[in-house]
Amino acid sequence: VCAQQQLLPCQSLPKNLLFQLLGLSIAILSTVTHYGLHFTLISNISLESNSYRVIHYAAFYFGICLSMTLILAALLSSAATVRESQCLTAMGFFCFALAFYGLIPAACWRYMHSTEVEDSMMDVYDFVYEEVRRNASNFRRHELTAIHEAFLCCGKHSPFGDTTNVERTTCPPGEVRDTGQDCLQKIQDFLKKHTDFVSTLLGITISFMV
């Protein structure tokens, strides 16, 4: 019995280290999502009526809070295992419960609103593109150029006829409209890869917590 009691801390510490790594991964992903070039560019351009900016900030703060809760829970659990403290065990369990009940709504929102972020980002691009097509200010033209350079794309397929002048003045040097990638499709592909990674990380974290 004594030997088994001595082995318990050694067996629990690797699990707590795993949760610390998961918490750190969520913090890194949240930071990259918030400060990444593609996301900050769209956020700065989006209008107040567009929901993307709200989602952008909400995802960052939620991710940071979730990661800190996971790391704190793992640290408390490690300390409770070493010191065999019931108080620390209860605090660690409470933090794990908070993290778990935060992960479940996040996963549900991800699947129930899977296209909301994508639609809001494409709405931003559509707005800027049409403003430039109507010969709006050079400020909008500069924003469209920045989007093309960030996503490495060139314009979009438009039902309004010939829009080559827009692509000619805003696409990166060397891009040819006929071979350039449609920006709406490029935004979709970029977001799909990012959200797939987010879903995988959420799924792994929920599985290990269960």
Short mmCIF file of N, CA and C in Angstrom, two decimals, residues 82-152:
data_model
loop_
_atom_site.label_atom_id
_atom_site.label_comp_id
_atom_site.label_asym_id
_atom_site.label_seq_id
_atom_site.Cartn_x
_atom_site.Cartn_y
_atom_site.Cartn_z
N VAL A 82 1.50 16.23 -4.72
CA VAL A 82 2.76 16.18 -3.97
C VAL A 82 2.52 16.34 -2.48
N ARG A 83 1.66 17.30 -2.11
CA ARG A 83 1.43 17.60 -0.70
C ARG A 83 0.28 16.80 -0.10
N GLU A 84 -0.46 16.08 -0.96
CA GLU A 84 -1.61 15.30 -0.52
C GLU A 84 -2.59 16.20 0.23
N SER A 85 -2.90 17.34 -0.39
CA SER A 85 -3.79 18.33 0.21
C SER A 85 -5.18 18.22 -0.41
N GLN A 86 -6.18 18.03 0.43
CA GLN A 86 -7.55 17.96 -0.07
C GLN A 86 -8.05 19.32 -0.56
N CYS A 87 -7.57 20.39 0.10
CA CYS A 87 -7.99 21.73 -0.29
C CYS A 87 -7.49 22.06 -1.71
N LEU A 88 -6.21 21.78 -1.96
CA LEU A 88 -5.66 22.03 -3.29
C LEU A 88 -6.31 21.13 -4.33
N THR A 89 -6.64 19.90 -3.94
CA THR A 89 -7.33 18.99 -4.85
C THR A 89 -8.69 19.55 -5.25
N ALA A 90 -9.42 20.08 -4.27
CA ALA A 90 -10.73 20.66 -4.56
C ALA A 90 -10.61 21.88 -5.46
N MET A 91 -9.61 22.73 -5.22
CA MET A 91 -9.42 23.92 -6.05
C MET A 91 -9.04 23.52 -7.48
N GLY A 92 -8.17 22.51 -7.60
CA GLY A 92 -7.80 22.04 -8.93
C GLY A 92 -8.97 21.46 -9.68
N PHE A 93 -9.80 20.67 -8.97
CA PHE A 93 -10.99 20.09 -9.61
C PHE A 93 -11.95 21.19 -10.04
N PHE A 94 -12.10 22.23 -9.23
CA PHE A 94 -12.98 23.35 -9.57
C PHE A 94 -12.50 24.04 -10.85
N CYS A 95 -11.18 24.25 -10.96
CA CYS A 95 -10.63 24.89 -12.16
C CYS A 95 -10.82 24.01 -13.39
N PHE A 96 -10.64 22.69 -13.22
CA PHE A 96 -10.87 21.78 -14.33
C PHE A 96 -12.34 21.82 -14.77
N ALA A 97 -13.25 21.91 -13.80
CA ALA A 97 -14.67 21.98 -14.12
C ALA A 97 -14.99 23.26 -14.89
N LEU A 98 -14.39 24.40 -14.46
CA LEU A 98 -14.59 25.65 -15.19
C LEU A 98 -14.09 25.54 -16.63
N ALA A 99 -12.91 24.95 -16.79
CA ALA A 99 -12.34 24.79 -18.13
C ALA A 99 -13.22 23.88 -18.99
N PHE A 100 -13.71 22.80 -18.39
CA PHE A 100 -14.54 21.85 -19.14
C PHE A 100 -15.84 22.50 -19.60
N TYR A 101 -16.48 23.25 -18.68
CA TYR A 101 -17.74 23.90 -19.04
C TYR A 101 -17.52 25.11 -19.94
N GLY A 102 -16.28 25.51 -20.14
CA GLY A 102 -15.97 26.51 -21.15
C GLY A 102 -15.69 25.88 -22.50
N LEU A 103 -15.08 24.69 -22.47
CA LEU A 103 -14.74 24.00 -23.71
C LEU A 103 -15.98 23.50 -24.45
N ILE A 104 -16.96 23.00 -23.72
CA ILE A 104 -18.16 22.44 -24.35
C ILE A 104 -18.92 23.50 -25.16
N PRO A 105 -19.22 24.69 -24.58
CA PRO A 105 -19.89 25.73 -25.39
C PRO A 105 -19.04 26.18 -26.57
N ALA A 106 -17.70 26.23 -26.39
CA ALA A 106 -16.82 26.64 -27.49
C ALA A 106 -16.91 25.64 -28.64
N ALA A 107 -16.89 24.36 -28.31
CA ALA A 107 -16.99 23.33 -29.35
C ALA A 107 -18.35 23.38 -30.04
N CYS A 108 -19.42 23.59 -29.26
CA CYS A 108 -20.76 23.68 -29.84
C CYS A 108 -20.87 24.89 -30.76
N TRP A 109 -20.32 26.03 -30.31
CA TRP A 109 -20.37 27.24 -31.15
C TRP A 109 -19.60 27.02 -32.43
N ARG A 110 -18.49 26.31 -32.35
CA ARG A 110 -17.68 26.06 -33.54
C ARG A 110 -18.48 25.30 -34.60
N TYR A 111 -19.29 24.34 -34.20
CA TYR A 111 -20.02 23.53 -35.17
C TYR A 111 -21.36 24.15 -35.57
N MET A 112 -21.98 24.90 -34.66
CA MET A 112 -23.27 25.50 -34.97
C MET A 112 -23.12 26.81 -35.76
N HIS A 113 -21.98 27.46 -35.63
CA HIS A 113 -21.74 28.73 -36.34
C HIS A 113 -20.48 28.60 -37.20
N SER A 114 -20.34 27.48 -37.87
CA SER A 114 -19.12 27.19 -38.59
C SER A 114 -18.85 28.16 -39.73
N THR A 115 -19.91 28.76 -40.30
CA THR A 115 -19.71 29.63 -41.45
C THR A 115 -19.78 31.12 -41.10
N GLU A 116 -20.04 31.45 -39.83
CA GLU A 116 -20.24 32.85 -39.47
C GLU A 116 -18.96 33.66 -39.65
N VAL A 117 -17.84 33.12 -39.19
CA VAL A 117 -16.56 33.83 -39.33
C VAL A 117 -16.20 33.96 -40.80
N GLU A 118 -16.38 32.88 -41.53
CA GLU A 118 -16.07 32.88 -42.96
C GLU A 118 -16.90 33.91 -43.71
N ASP A 119 -18.19 33.95 -43.43
CA ASP A 119 -19.08 34.90 -44.10
C ASP A 119 -18.72 36.34 -43.75
N SER A 120 -18.39 36.60 -42.50
CA SER A 120 -18.06 37.97 -42.09
C SER A 120 -16.76 38.43 -42.74
N MET A 121 -15.78 37.54 -42.86
CA MET A 121 -14.52 37.92 -43.51
C MET A 121 -14.73 38.19 -45.00
N MET A 122 -15.53 37.35 -45.65
CA MET A 122 -15.79 37.56 -47.07
C MET A 122 -16.63 38.81 -47.30
N ASP A 123 -17.49 39.14 -46.33
CA ASP A 123 -18.26 40.39 -46.44
C ASP A 123 -17.34 41.60 -46.41
N VAL A 124 -16.30 41.52 -45.58
CA VAL A 124 -15.33 42.62 -45.51
C VAL A 124 -14.63 42.77 -46.86
N TYR A 125 -14.22 41.64 -47.44
CA TYR A 125 -13.54 41.70 -48.73
C TYR A 125 -14.47 42.24 -49.81
N ASP A 126 -15.70 41.74 -49.83
CA ASP A 126 -16.68 42.21 -50.83
C ASP A 126 -16.88 43.72 -50.73
N PHE A 127 -16.99 44.22 -49.50
CA PHE A 127 -17.22 45.65 -49.30
C PHE A 127 -16.05 46.47 -49.84
N VAL A 128 -14.84 46.09 -49.48
CA VAL A 128 -13.67 46.85 -49.93
C VAL A 128 -13.52 46.76 -51.44
N TYR A 129 -13.73 45.57 -51.98
CA TYR A 129 -13.59 45.37 -53.42
C TYR A 129 -14.57 46.24 -54.20
N GLU A 130 -15.83 46.26 -53.77
CA GLU A 130 -16.84 47.05 -54.48
C GLU A 130 -16.60 48.54 -54.32
N GLU A 131 -16.06 48.96 -53.17
CA GLU A 131 -15.72 50.36 -52.99
C GLU A 131 -14.63 50.78 -53.97
N VAL A 132 -13.64 49.92 -54.15
CA VAL A 132 -12.57 50.23 -55.11
C VAL A 132 -13.10 50.18 -56.54
N ARG A 133 -13.99 49.23 -56.82
CA ARG A 133 -14.55 49.12 -58.18
C ARG A 133 -15.33 50.37 -58.55
N ARG A 134 -15.91 51.01 -57.55
CA ARG A 134 -16.66 52.25 -57.82
C ARG A 134 -15.75 53.48 -57.81
N ASN A 135 -14.45 53.25 -57.88
CA ASN A 135 -13.47 54.35 -57.88
C ASN A 135 -13.55 55.18 -56.60
N ALA A 136 -13.55 54.47 -55.48
CA ALA A 136 -13.59 55.15 -54.19
C ALA A 136 -12.21 55.71 -53.86
N SER A 137 -12.00 56.09 -52.62
CA SER A 137 -10.77 56.75 -52.20
C SER A 137 -9.57 55.80 -52.31
N ASN A 138 -8.39 56.40 -52.36
CA ASN A 138 -7.16 55.62 -52.41
C ASN A 138 -6.96 54.81 -51.13
N PHE A 139 -7.60 55.23 -50.04
CA PHE A 139 -7.48 54.50 -48.79
C PHE A 139 -8.04 53.10 -48.93
N ARG A 140 -9.20 52.94 -49.55
CA ARG A 140 -9.79 51.62 -49.78
C ARG A 140 -8.93 50.81 -50.75
N ARG A 141 -8.36 51.49 -51.74
CA ARG A 141 -7.50 50.79 -52.69
C ARG A 141 -6.27 50.21 -51.98
N HIS A 142 -5.75 50.98 -51.03
CA HIS A 142 -4.60 50.50 -50.25
C HIS A 142 -5.00 49.29 -49.40
N GLU A 143 -6.21 49.32 -48.82
CA GLU A 143 -6.68 48.19 -48.01
C GLU A 143 -6.84 46.93 -48.87
N LEU A 144 -7.39 47.09 -50.07
CA LEU A 144 -7.57 45.94 -50.96
C LEU A 144 -6.23 45.36 -51.38
N THR A 145 -5.28 46.24 -51.65
CA THR A 145 -3.93 45.78 -51.99
C THR A 145 -3.32 44.99 -50.85
N ALA A 146 -3.51 45.46 -49.62
CA ALA A 146 -2.98 44.77 -48.44
C ALA A 146 -3.60 43.38 -48.29
N ILE A 147 -4.90 43.26 -48.57
CA ILE A 147 -5.56 41.95 -48.49
C ILE A 147 -5.00 41.01 -49.54
N HIS A 148 -4.83 41.51 -50.76
CA HIS A 148 -4.28 40.68 -51.83
C HIS A 148 -2.87 40.19 -51.50
N GLU A 149 -2.08 41.04 -50.90
CA GLU A 149 -0.71 40.66 -50.55
C GLU A 149 -0.69 39.68 -49.39
N ALA A 150 -1.60 39.85 -48.43
CA ALA A 150 -1.62 38.97 -47.26
C ALA A 150 -2.10 37.57 -47.63
N PHE A 151 -3.14 37.48 -48.44
CA PHE A 151 -3.72 36.18 -48.80
C PHE A 151 -3.14 35.61 -50.09
N LEU A 152 -2.26 36.37 -50.73
CA LEU A 152 -1.63 35.95 -52.00
C LEU A 152 -2.71 35.55 -53.02
#
